[in-house]
mmCIF file of C-alpha atoms in Angstrom:
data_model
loop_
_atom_site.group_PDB
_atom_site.id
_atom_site.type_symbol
_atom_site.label_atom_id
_atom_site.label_comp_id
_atom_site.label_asym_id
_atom_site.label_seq_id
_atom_site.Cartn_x
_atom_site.Cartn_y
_atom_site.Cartn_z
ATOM 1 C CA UNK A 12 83.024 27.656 2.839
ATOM 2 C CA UNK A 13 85.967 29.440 4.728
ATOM 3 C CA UNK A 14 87.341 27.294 7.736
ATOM 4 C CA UNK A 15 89.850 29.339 9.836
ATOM 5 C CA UNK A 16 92.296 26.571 11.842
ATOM 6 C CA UNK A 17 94.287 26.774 15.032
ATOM 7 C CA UNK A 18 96.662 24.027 15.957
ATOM 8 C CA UNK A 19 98.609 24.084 19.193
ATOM 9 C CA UNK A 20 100.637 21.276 20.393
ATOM 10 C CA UNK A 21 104.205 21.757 22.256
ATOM 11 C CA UNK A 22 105.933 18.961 19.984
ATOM 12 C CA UNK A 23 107.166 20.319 17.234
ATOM 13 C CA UNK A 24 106.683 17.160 15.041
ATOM 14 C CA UNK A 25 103.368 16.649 15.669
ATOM 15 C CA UNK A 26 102.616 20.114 15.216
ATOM 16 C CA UNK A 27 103.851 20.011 11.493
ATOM 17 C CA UNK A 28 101.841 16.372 11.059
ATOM 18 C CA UNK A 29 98.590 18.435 11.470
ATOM 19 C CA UNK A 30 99.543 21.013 9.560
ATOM 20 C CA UNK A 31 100.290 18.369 6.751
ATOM 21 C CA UNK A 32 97.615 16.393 6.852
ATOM 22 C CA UNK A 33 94.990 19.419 7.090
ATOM 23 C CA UNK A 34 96.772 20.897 4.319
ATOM 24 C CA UNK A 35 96.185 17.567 2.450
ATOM 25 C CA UNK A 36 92.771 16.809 3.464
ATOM 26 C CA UNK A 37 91.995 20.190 2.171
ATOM 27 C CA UNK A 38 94.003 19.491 -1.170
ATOM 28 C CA UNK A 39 91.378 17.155 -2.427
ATOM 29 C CA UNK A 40 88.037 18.988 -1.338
ATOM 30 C CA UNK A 41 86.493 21.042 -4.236
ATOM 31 C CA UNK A 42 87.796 24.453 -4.491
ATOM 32 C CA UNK A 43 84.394 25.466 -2.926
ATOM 33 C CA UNK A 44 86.602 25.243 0.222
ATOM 34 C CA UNK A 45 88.575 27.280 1.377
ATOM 35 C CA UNK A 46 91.207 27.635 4.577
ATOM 36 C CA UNK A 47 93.634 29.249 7.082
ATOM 37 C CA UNK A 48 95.550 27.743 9.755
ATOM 38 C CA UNK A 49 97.611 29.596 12.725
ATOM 39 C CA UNK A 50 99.943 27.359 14.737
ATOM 40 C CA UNK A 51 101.450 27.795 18.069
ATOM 41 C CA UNK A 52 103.604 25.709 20.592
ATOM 42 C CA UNK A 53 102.406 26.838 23.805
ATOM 43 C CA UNK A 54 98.517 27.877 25.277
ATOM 44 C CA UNK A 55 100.174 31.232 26.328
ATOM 45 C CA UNK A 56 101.297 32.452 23.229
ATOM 46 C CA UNK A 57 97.379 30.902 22.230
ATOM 47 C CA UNK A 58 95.729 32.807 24.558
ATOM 48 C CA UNK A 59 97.401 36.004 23.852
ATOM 49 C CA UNK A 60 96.424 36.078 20.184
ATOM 50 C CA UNK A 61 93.083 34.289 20.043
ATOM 51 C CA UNK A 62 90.951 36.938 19.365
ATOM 52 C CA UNK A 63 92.875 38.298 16.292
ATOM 53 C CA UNK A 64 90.366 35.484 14.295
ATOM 54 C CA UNK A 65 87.657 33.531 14.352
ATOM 55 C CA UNK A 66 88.177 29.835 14.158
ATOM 56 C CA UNK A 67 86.207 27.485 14.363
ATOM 57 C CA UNK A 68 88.459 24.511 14.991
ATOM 58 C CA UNK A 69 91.142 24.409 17.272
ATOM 59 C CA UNK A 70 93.233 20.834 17.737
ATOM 60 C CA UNK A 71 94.639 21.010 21.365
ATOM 61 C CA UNK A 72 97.839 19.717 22.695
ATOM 62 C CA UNK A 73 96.847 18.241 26.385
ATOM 63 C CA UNK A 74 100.358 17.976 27.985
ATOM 64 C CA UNK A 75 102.235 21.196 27.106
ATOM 65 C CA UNK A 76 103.963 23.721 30.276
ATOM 66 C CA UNK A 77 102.741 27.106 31.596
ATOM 67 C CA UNK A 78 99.028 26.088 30.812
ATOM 68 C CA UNK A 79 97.961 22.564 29.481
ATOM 69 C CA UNK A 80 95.616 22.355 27.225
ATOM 70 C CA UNK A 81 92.412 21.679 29.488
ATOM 71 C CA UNK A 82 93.052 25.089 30.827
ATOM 72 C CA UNK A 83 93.352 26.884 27.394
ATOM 73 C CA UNK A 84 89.838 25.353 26.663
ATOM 74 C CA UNK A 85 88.428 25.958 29.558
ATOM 75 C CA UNK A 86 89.224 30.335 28.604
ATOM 76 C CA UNK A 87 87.985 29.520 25.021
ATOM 77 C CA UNK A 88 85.254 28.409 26.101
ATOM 78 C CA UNK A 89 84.513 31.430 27.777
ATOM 79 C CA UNK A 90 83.578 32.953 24.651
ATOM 80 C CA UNK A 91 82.703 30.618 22.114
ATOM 81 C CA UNK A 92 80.345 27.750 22.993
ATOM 82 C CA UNK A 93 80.545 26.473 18.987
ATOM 83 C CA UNK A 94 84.118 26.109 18.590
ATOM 84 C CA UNK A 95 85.104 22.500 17.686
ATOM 85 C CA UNK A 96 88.099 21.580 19.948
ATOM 86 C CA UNK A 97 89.686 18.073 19.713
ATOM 87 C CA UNK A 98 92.245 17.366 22.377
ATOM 88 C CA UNK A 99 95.267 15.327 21.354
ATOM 89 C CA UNK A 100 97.249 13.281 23.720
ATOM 90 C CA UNK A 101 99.626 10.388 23.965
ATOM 91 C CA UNK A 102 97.090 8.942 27.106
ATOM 92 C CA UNK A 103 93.703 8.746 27.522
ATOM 93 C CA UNK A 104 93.801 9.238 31.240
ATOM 94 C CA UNK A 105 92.852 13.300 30.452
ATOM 95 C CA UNK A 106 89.542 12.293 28.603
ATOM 96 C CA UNK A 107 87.599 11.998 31.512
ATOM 97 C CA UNK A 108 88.272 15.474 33.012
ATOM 98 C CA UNK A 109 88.124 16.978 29.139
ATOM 99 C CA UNK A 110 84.085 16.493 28.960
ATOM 100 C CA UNK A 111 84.032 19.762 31.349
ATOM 101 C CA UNK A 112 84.748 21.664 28.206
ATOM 102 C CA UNK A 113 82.252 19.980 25.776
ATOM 103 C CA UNK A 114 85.254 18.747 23.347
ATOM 104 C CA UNK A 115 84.185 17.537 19.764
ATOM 105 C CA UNK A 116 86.936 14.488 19.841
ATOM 106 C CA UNK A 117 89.582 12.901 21.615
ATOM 107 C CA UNK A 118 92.341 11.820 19.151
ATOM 108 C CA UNK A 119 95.486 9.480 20.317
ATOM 109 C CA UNK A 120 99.141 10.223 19.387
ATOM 110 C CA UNK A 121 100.724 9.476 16.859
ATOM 111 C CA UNK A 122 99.004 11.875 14.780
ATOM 112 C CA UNK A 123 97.727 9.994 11.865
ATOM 113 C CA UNK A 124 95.632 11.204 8.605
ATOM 114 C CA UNK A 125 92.976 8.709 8.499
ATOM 115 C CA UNK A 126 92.248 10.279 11.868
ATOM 116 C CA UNK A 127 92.461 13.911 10.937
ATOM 117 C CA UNK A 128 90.747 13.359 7.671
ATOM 118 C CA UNK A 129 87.953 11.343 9.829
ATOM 119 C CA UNK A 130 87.778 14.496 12.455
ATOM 120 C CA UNK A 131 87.499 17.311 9.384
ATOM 121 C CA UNK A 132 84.703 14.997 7.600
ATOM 122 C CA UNK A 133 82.740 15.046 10.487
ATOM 123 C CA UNK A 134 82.935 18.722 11.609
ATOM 124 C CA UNK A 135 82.541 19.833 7.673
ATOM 125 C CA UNK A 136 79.059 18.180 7.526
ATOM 126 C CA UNK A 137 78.254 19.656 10.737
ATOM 127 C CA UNK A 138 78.913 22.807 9.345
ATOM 128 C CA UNK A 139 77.542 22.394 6.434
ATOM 129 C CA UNK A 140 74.185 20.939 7.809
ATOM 130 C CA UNK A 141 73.803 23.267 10.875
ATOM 131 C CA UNK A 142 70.459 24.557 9.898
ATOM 132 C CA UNK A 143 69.092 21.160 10.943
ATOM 133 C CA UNK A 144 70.392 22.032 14.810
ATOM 134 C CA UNK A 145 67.908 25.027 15.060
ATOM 135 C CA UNK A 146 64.775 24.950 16.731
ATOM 136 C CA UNK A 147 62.103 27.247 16.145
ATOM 137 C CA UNK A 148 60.060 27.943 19.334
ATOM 138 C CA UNK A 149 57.082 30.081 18.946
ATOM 139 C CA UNK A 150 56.277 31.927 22.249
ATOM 140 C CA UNK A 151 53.935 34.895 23.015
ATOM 141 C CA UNK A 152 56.348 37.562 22.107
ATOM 142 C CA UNK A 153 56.401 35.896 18.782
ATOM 143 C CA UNK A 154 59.086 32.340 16.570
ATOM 144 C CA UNK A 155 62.370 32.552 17.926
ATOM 145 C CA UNK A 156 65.474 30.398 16.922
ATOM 146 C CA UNK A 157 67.453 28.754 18.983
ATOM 147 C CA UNK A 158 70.554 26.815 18.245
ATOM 148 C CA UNK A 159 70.632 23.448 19.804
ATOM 149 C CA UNK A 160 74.083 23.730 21.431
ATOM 150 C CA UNK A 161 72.835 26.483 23.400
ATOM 151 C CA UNK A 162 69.749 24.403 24.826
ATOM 152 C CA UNK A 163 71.058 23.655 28.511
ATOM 153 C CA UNK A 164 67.360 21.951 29.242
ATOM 154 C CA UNK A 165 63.593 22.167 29.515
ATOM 155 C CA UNK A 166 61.128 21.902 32.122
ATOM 156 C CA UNK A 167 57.667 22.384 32.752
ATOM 157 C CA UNK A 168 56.159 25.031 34.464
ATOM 158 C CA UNK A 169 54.605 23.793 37.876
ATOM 159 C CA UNK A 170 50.983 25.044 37.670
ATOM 160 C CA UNK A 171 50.665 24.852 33.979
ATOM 161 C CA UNK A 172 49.901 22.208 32.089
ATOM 162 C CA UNK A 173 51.775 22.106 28.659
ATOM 163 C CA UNK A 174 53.310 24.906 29.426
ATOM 164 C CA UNK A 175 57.217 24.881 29.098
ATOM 165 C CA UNK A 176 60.471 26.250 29.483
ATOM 166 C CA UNK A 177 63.344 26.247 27.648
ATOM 167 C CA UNK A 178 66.621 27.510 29.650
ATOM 168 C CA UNK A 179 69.830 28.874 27.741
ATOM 169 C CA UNK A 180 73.266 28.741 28.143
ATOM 170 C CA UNK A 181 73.321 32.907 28.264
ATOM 171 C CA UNK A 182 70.080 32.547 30.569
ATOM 172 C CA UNK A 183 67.341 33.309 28.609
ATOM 173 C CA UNK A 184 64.369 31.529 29.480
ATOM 174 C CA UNK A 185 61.828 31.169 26.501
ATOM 175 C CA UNK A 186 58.705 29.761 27.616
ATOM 176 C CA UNK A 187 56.404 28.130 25.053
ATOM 177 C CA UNK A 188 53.152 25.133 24.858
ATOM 178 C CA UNK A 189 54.288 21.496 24.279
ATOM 179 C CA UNK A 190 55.381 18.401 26.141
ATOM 180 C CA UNK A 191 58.073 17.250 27.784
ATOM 181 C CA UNK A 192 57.082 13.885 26.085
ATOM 182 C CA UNK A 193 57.380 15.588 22.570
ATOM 183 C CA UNK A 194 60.605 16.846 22.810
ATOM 184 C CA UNK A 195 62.215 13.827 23.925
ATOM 185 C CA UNK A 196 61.512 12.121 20.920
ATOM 186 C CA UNK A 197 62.336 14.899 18.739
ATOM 187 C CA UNK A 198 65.378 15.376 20.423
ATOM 188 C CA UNK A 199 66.678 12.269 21.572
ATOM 189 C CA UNK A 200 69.495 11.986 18.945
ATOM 190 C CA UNK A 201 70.426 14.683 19.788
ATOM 191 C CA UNK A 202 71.572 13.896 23.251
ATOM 192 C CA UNK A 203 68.847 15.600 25.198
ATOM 193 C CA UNK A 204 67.808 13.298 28.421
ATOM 194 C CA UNK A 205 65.175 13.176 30.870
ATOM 195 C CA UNK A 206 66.941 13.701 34.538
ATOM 196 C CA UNK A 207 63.995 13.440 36.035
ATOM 197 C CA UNK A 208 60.020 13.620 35.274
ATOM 198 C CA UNK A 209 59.409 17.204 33.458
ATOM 199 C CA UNK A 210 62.589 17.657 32.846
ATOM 200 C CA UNK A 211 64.851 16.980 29.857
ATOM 201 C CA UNK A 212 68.996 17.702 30.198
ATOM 202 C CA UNK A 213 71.243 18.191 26.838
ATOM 203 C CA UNK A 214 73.761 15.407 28.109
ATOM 204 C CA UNK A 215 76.474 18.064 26.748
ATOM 205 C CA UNK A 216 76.202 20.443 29.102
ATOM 206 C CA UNK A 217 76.378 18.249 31.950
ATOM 207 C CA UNK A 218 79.203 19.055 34.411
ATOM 208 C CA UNK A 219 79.212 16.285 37.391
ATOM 209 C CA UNK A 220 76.460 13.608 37.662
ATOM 210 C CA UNK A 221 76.020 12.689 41.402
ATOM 211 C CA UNK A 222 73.168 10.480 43.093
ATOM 212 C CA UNK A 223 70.468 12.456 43.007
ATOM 213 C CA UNK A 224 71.353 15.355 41.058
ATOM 214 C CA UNK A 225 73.271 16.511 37.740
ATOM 215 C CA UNK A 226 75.250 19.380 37.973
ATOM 216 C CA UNK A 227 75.666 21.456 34.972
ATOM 217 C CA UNK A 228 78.784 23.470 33.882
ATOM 218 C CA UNK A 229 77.154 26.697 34.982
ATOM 219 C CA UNK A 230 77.173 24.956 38.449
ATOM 220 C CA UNK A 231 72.936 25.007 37.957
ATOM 221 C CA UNK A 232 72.031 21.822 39.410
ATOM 222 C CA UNK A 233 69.229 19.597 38.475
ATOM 223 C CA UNK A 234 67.560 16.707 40.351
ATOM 224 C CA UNK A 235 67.863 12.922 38.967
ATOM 225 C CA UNK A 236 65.562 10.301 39.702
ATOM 226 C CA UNK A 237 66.736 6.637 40.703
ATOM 227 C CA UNK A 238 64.932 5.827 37.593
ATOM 228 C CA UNK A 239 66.644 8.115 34.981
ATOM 229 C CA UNK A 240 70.038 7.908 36.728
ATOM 230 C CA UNK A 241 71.311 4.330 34.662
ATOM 231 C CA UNK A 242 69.852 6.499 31.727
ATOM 232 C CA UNK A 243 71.925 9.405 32.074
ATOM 233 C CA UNK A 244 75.136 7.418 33.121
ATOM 234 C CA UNK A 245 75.046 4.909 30.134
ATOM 235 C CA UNK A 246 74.416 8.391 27.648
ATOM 236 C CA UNK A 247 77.414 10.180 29.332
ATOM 237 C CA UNK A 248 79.927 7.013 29.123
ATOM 238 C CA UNK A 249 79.094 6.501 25.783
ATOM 239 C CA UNK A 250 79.803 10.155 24.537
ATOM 240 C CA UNK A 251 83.189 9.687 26.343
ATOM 241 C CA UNK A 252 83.717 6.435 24.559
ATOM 242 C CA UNK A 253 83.088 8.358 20.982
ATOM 243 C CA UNK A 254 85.322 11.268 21.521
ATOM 244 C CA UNK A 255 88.466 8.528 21.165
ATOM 245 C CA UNK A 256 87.072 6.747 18.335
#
């Protein structure tokens, strides 16, 4: 497995702890890994050269001038809905505002190994497991698959019973038979969450939650019941509460 690496962070220091403690988390995996990290000091020079690679994680430097790091996410996201971004920071005052851009952790200055080496672990077995994150959905047209990060919610159809739809992040609708019942038990660890009878919201994707509706970060809104709003609450808070663990 090939793992391309981008670390930005306007401190110089820091920047060469990550790049010392990636290079040493790396040292003792078999050589069945493999890896290449890119480094930069400001989002600018980031942005400018992004799309000479693919990475797939990028550690993120909240506080830096020009363009912090909320913003640089914010344009990578634009273009890659899988990319693994962990913000660092000396305060946890930006975590709040960083769950816009769906980040995979939150980790604390100083930069420590235990919590780099904790970070890689995780997104390594994610990687290496990601089969288990795809759905198969059989429709009319015929099986599709569909990756579970890319599963904004699904409804039923008004009108027809078992009848469902599945909405993606790059709008495709698949519609296919089931329950809404079903699929929240299959996909409850997962973070999927009923907003409201007949519907069920990937928690993930979930922009603003307000009194009676959710919005999501395509600005699609969704309607919350009294019932399922504690639910959805207690769900978001504790995703928060991971991402600086």
């Amino acid at each position: 497995m090939f793992i391309n690496i981008l670390i930005c962070d306007y401190c110089q220091e820091d920047l060469m702890t990550f790049k010392k403690n990636i290079e040493r988390f790396f040292f003792n995996l078999p050589d069945t890994y493999d890896y290449h990290i890119d480094s930069f000091s400001l989002g600018t020079e980031l942005l400018k050269k992004y799309n000479e690679n693919h990475y797939q994680i990028v550690f993120l430097d909240i506080e830096m001038p020009e363009i912090n790091g909320l913003e640089v996410a914010k344009k990578l996201r634009e273009n890659n809905n899988s990319l693994f971004i962990i913000f660092v920071s000396s305060y946890d005052q930006f975590m709040k505002d960083s769950f816009e851009v769906q980040p995979y952790q939150y980790l604390e200055k100083p930069i420590m190994f235990d919590s780099t080496k904790k970070v890689l672990q995780s997104i390594i077995k994610t990687l290496s497991n990601n089969q288990s994150s795809i759905l198969t959905i059989s429709t009319v047209d015929g099986d599709y698959l569909i990756n579970l990060k890319e599963l904004m919610y699904i409804q039923n159809i008004k009108g027809k019973k078992n009848y469902l739809e599945f909405h993606l992040q790059s709008g495709e609708i698949y519609i296919t038979n089931g329950t809404i019942q079903s699929w929240e038990n299959a996909l409850k660890e997962y973070g999927f969450v009923p907003s409201m009878r007949g519907i069920l919201v990937n928690i993930y994707h979930i922009k603003i939650i307000q009194s009676t509706q959710v919005i999501l970060k395509n600005n699609e809104s969704l309607p919350l019941s009294r019932r399922q709003a504690k639910i959805i609450h207690e769900t978001f808070v504790n995703h928060v509460i991971s991402l600086i663990k």
